[in-house]
Tab-separated table of N, CA and C in Angstrom:
chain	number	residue	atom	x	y	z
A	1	UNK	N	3.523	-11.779	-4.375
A	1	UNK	CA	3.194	-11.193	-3.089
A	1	UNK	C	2.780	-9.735	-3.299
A	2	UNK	N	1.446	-9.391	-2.664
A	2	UNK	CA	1.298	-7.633	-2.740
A	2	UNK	C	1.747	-6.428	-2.232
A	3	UNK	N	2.283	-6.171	-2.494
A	3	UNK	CA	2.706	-5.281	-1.662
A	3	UNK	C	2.464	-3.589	-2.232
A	4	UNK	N	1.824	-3.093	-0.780
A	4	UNK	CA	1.651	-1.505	-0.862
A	4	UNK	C	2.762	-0.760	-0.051
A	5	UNK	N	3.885	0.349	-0.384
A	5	UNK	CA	4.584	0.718	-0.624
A	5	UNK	C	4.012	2.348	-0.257
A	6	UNK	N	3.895	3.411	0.825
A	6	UNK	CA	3.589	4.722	0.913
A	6	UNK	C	4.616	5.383	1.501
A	7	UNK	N	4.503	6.713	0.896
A	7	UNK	CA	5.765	7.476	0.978
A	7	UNK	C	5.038	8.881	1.144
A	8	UNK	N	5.582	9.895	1.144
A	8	UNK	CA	5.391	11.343	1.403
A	8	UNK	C	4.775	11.882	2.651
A	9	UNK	N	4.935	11.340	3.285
A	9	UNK	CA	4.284	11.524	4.785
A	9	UNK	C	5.854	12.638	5.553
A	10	UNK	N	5.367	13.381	6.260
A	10	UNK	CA	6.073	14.553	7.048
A	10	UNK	C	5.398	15.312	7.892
A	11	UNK	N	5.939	16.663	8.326
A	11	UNK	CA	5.635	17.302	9.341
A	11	UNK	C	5.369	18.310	8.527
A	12	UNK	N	4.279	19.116	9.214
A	12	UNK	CA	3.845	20.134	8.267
A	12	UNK	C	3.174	21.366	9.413
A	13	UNK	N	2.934	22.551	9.236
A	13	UNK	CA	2.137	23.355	10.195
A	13	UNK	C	0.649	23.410	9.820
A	14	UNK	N	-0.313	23.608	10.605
A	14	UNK	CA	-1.292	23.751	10.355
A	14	UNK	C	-1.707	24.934	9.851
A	15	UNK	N	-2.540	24.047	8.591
A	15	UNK	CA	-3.153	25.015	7.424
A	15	UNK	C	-1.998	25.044	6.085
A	16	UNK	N	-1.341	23.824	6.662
A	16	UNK	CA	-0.341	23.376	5.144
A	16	UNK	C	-0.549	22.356	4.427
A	17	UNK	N	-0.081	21.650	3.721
A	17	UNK	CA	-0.756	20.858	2.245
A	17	UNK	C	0.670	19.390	2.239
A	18	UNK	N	-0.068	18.503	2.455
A	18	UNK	CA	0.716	17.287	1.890
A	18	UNK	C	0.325	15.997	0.743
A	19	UNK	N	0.815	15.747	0.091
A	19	UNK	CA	0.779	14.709	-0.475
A	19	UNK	C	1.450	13.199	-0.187
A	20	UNK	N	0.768	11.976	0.285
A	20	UNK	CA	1.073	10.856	0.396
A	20	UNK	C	0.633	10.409	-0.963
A	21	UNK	N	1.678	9.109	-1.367
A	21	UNK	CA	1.761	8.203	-2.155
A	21	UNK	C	1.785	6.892	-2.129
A	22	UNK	N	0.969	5.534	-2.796
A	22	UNK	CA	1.561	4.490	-2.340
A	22	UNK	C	2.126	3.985	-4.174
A	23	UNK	N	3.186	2.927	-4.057
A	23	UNK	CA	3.480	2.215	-5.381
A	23	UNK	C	2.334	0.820	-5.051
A	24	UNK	N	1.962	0.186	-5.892
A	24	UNK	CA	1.203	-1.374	-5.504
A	24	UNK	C	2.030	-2.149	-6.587
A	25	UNK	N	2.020	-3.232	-6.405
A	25	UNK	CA	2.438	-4.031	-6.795
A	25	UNK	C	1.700	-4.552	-7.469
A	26	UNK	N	0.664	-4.479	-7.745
A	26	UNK	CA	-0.611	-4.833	-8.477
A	26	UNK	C	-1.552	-3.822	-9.206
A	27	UNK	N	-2.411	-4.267	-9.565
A	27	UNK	CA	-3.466	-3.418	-10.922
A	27	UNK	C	-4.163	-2.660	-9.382
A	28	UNK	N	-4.231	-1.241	-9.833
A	28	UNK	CA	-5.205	-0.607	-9.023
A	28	UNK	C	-6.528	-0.164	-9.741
A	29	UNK	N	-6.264	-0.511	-11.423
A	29	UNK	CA	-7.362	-0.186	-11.862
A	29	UNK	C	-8.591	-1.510	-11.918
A	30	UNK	N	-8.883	-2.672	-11.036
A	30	UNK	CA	-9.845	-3.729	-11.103
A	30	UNK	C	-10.079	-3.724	-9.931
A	31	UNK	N	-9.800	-2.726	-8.777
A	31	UNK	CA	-10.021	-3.130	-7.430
A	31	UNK	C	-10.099	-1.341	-7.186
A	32	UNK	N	-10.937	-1.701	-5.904
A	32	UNK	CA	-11.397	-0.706	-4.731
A	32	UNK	C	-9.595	-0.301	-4.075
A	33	UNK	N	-9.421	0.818	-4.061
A	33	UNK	CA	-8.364	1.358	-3.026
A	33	UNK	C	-8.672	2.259	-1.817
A	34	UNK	N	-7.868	2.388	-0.958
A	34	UNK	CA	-8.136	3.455	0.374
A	34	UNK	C	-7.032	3.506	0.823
A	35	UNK	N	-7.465	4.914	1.870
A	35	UNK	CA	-6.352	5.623	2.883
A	35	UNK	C	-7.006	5.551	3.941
A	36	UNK	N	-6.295	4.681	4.610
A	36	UNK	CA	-6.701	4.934	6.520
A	36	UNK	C	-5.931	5.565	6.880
A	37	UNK	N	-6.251	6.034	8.323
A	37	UNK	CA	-5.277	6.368	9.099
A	37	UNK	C	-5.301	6.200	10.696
A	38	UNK	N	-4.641	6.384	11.582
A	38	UNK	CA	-4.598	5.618	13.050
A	38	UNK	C	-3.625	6.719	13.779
A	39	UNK	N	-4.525	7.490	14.578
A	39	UNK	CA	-3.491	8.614	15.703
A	39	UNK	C	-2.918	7.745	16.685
A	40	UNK	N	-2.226	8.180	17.666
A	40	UNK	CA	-1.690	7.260	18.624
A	40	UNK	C	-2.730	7.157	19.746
A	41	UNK	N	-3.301	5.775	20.278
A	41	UNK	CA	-4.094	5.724	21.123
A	41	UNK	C	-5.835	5.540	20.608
A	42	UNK	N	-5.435	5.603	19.535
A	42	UNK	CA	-7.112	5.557	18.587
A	42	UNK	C	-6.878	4.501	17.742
A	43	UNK	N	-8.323	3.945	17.346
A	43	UNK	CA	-8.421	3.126	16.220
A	43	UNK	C	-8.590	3.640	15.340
A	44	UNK	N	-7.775	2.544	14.231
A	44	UNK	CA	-7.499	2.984	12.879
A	44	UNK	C	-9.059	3.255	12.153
A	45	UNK	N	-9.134	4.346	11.215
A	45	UNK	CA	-10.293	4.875	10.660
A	45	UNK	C	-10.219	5.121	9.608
A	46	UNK	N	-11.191	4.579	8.996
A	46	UNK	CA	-10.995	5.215	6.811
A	46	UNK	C	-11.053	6.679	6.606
A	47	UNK	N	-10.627	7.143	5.654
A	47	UNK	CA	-10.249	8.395	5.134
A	47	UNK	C	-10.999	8.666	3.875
A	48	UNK	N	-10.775	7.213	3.057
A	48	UNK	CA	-11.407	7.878	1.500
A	48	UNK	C	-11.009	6.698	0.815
A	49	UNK	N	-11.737	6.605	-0.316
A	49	UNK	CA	-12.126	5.507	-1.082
A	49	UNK	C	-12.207	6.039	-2.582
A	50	UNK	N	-11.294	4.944	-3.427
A	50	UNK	CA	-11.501	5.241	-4.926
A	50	UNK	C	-11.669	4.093	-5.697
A	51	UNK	N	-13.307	4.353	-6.206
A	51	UNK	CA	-13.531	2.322	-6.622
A	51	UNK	C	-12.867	2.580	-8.185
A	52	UNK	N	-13.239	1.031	-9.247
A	52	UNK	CA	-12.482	0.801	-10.190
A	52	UNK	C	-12.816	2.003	-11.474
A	53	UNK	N	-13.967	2.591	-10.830
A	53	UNK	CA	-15.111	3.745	-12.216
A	53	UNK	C	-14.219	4.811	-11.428
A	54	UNK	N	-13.190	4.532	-10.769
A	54	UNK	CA	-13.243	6.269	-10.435
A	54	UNK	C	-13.892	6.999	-9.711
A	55	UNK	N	-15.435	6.876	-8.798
A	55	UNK	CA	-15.862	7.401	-7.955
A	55	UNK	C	-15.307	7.476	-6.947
A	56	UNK	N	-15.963	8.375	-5.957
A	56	UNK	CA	-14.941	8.795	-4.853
A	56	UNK	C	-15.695	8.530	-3.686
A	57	UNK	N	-15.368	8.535	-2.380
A	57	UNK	CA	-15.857	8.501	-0.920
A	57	UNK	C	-15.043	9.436	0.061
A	58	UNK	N	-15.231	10.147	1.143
A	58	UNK	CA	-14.484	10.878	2.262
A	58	UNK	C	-14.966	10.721	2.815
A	59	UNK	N	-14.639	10.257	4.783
A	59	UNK	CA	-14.787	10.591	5.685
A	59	UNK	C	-14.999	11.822	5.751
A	60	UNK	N	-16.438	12.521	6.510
A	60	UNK	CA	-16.559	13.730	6.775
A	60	UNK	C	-15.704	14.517	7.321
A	61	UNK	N	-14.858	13.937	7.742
A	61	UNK	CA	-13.492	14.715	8.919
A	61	UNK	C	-12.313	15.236	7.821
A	62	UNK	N	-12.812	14.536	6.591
A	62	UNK	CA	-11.917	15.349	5.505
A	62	UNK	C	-12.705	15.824	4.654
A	63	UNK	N	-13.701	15.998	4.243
A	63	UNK	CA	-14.333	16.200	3.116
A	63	UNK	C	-14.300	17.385	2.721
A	64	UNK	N	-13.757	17.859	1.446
A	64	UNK	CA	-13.588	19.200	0.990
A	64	UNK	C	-12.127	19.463	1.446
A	65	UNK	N	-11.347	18.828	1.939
A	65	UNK	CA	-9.648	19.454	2.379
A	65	UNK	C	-9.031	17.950	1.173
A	66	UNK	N	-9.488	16.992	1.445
A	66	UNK	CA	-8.666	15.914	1.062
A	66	UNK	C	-8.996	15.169	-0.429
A	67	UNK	N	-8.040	14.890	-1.202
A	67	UNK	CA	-8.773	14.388	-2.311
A	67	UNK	C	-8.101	13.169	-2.889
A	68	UNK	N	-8.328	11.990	-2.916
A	68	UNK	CA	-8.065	10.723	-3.575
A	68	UNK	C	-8.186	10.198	-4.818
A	69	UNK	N	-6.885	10.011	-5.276
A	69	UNK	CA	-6.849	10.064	-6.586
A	69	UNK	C	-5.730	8.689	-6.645
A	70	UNK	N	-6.123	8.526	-8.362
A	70	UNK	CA	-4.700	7.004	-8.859
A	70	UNK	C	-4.312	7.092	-10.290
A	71	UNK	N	-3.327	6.730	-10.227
A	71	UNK	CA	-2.827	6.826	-11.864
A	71	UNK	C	-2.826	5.357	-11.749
A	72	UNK	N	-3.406	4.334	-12.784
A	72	UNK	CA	-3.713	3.188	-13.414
A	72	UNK	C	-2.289	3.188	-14.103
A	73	UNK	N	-1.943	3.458	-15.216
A	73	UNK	CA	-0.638	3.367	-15.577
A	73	UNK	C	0.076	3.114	-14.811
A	74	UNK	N	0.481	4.119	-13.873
A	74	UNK	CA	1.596	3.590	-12.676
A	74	UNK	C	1.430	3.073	-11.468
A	75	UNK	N	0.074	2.354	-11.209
A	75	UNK	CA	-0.363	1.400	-10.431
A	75	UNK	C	-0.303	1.909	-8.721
A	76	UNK	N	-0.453	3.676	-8.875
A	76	UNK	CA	-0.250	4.504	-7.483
A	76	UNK	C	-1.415	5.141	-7.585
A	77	UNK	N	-1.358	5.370	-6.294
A	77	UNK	CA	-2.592	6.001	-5.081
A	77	UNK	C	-2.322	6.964	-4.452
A	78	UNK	N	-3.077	8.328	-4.862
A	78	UNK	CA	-2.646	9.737	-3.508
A	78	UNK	C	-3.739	9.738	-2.889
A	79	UNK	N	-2.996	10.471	-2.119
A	79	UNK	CA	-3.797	11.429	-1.092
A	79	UNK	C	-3.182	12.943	-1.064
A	80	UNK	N	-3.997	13.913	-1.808
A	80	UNK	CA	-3.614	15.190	-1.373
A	80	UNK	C	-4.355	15.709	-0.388
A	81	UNK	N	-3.582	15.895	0.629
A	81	UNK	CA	-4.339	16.654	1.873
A	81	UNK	C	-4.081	18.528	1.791
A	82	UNK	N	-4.925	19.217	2.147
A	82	UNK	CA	-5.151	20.477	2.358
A	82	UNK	C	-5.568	20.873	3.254
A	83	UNK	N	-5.278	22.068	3.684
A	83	UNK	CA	-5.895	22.731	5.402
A	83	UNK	C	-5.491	21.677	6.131
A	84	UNK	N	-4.578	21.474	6.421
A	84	UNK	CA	-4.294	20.351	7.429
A	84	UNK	C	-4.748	20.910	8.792
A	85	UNK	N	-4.849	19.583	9.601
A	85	UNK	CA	-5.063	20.280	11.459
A	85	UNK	C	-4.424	19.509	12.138
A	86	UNK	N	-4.380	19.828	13.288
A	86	UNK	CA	-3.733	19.437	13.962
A	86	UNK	C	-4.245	17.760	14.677
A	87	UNK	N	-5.287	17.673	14.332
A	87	UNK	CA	-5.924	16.254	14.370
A	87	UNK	C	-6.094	15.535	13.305
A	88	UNK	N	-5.364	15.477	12.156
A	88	UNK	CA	-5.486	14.726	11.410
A	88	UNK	C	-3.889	14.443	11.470
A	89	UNK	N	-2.837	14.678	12.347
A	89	UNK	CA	-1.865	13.583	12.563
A	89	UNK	C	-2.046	12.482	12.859
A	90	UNK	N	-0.982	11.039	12.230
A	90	UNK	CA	-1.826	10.210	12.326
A	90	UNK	C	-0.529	9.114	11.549
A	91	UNK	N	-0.541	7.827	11.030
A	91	UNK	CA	-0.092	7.113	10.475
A	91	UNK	C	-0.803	6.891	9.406
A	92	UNK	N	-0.569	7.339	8.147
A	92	UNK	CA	-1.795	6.798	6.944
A	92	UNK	C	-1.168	5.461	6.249
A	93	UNK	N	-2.259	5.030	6.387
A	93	UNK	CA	-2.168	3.609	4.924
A	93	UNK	C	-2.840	3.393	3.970
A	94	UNK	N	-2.573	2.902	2.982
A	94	UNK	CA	-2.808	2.796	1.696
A	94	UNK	C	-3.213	1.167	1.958
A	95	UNK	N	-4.808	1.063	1.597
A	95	UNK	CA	-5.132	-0.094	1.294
A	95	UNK	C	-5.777	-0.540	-0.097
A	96	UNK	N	-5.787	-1.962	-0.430
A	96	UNK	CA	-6.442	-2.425	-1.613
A	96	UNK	C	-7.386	-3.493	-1.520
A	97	UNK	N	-8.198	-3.942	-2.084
A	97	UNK	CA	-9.283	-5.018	-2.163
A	97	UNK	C	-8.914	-6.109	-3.174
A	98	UNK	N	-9.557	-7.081	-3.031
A	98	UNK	CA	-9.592	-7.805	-4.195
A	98	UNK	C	-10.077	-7.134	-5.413
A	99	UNK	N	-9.456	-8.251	-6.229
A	99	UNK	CA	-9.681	-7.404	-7.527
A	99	UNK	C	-11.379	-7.765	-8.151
A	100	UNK	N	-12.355	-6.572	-8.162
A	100	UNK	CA	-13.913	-6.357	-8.486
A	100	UNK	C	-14.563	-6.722	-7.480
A	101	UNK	N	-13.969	-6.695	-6.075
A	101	UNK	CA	-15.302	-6.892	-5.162
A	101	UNK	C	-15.517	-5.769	-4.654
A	102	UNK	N	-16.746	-5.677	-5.178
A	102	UNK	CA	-17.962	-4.418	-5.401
A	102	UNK	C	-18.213	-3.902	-3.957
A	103	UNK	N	-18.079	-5.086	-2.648
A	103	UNK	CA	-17.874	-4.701	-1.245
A	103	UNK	C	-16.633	-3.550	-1.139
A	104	UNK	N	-15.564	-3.387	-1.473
A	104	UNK	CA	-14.830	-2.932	-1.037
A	104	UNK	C	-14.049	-3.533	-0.075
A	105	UNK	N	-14.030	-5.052	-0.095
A	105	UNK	CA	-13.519	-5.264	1.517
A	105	UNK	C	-11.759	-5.348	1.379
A	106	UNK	N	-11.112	-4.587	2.247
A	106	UNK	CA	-10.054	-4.353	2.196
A	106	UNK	C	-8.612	-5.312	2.820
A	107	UNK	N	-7.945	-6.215	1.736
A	107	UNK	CA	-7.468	-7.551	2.290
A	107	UNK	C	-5.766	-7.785	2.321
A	108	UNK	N	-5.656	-6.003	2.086
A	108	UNK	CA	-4.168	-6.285	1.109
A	108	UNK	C	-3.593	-4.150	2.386
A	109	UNK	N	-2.600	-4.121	3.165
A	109	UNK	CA	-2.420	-3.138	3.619
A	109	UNK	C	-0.604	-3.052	3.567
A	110	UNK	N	-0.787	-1.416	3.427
A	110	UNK	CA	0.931	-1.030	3.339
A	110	UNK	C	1.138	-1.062	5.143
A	111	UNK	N	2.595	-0.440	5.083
A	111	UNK	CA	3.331	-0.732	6.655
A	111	UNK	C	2.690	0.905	6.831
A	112	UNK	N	2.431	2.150	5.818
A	112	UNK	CA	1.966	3.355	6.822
A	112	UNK	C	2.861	4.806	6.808
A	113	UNK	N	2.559	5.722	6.432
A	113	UNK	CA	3.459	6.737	5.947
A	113	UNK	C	2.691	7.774	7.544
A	114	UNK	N	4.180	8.529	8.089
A	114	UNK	CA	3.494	9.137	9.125
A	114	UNK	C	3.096	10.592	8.926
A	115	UNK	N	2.297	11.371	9.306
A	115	UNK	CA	1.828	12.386	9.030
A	115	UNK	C	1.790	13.154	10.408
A	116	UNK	N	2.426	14.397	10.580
A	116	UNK	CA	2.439	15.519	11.934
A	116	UNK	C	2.350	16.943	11.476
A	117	UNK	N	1.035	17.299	12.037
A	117	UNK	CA	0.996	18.518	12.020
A	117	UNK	C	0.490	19.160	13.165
A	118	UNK	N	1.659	20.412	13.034
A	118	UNK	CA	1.757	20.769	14.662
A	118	UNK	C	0.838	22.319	14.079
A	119	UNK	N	0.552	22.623	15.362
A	119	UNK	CA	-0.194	23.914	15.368
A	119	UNK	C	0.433	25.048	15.927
């Protein structure tokens, strides 16, 4: 069974720095990973993307604050966030794909680490 596993989510002030984590239960190095996230009252929206080469993707609403990264060895996924705002509170998740589909389509999701930053 797969399971994604995210942690480091908290309260922070704006213009402060967090790091989320997920563990997988599976190889993150043969598959596409991501971070969504979902404010209250909004639909859930991608954040950022790290395929199996290591290239990267951001939502413009982070680009240049946020950076997505994985250690293959230990089969985990960050998210370091920077300059936080006050609109990027939110519930983040850590998703995964099958393993080499080049789509990215995302089939495998954690329960969601929460993220608040007050201003």
């Amino acid at each position: 069974q797969v399971q994604l596993v995210e942690s480091g989510g908290g309260s922070v002030q704006a213009g402060g720095s967090l790091r989320v984590s997920c563990a997988a239960s599976i190889s993150t190095s043969s598959r596409c990973m991501a971070w969504f996230r979902q404010a209250p009252g909004k639909e859930r929206e991608w954040v950022a993307t790290i395929r199996r080469d290591g290239s990267t993707s951001y939502a413009d609403s982070v680009k240049g604050r946020f950076t997505i990264s994985k250690d293959n060895a230990e089969n985990s996924l960050y998210l370091q966030m920077n300059s936080l705002k006050p609109e990027d509170t939110a519930m983040y998740y850590c998703a995964a794909a099958r393993p080499y589909d080049s789509r990215c389509n995302y089939n495998y999701w954690g329960q969601g680490t929460q993220v608040t930053v007050s201003s």
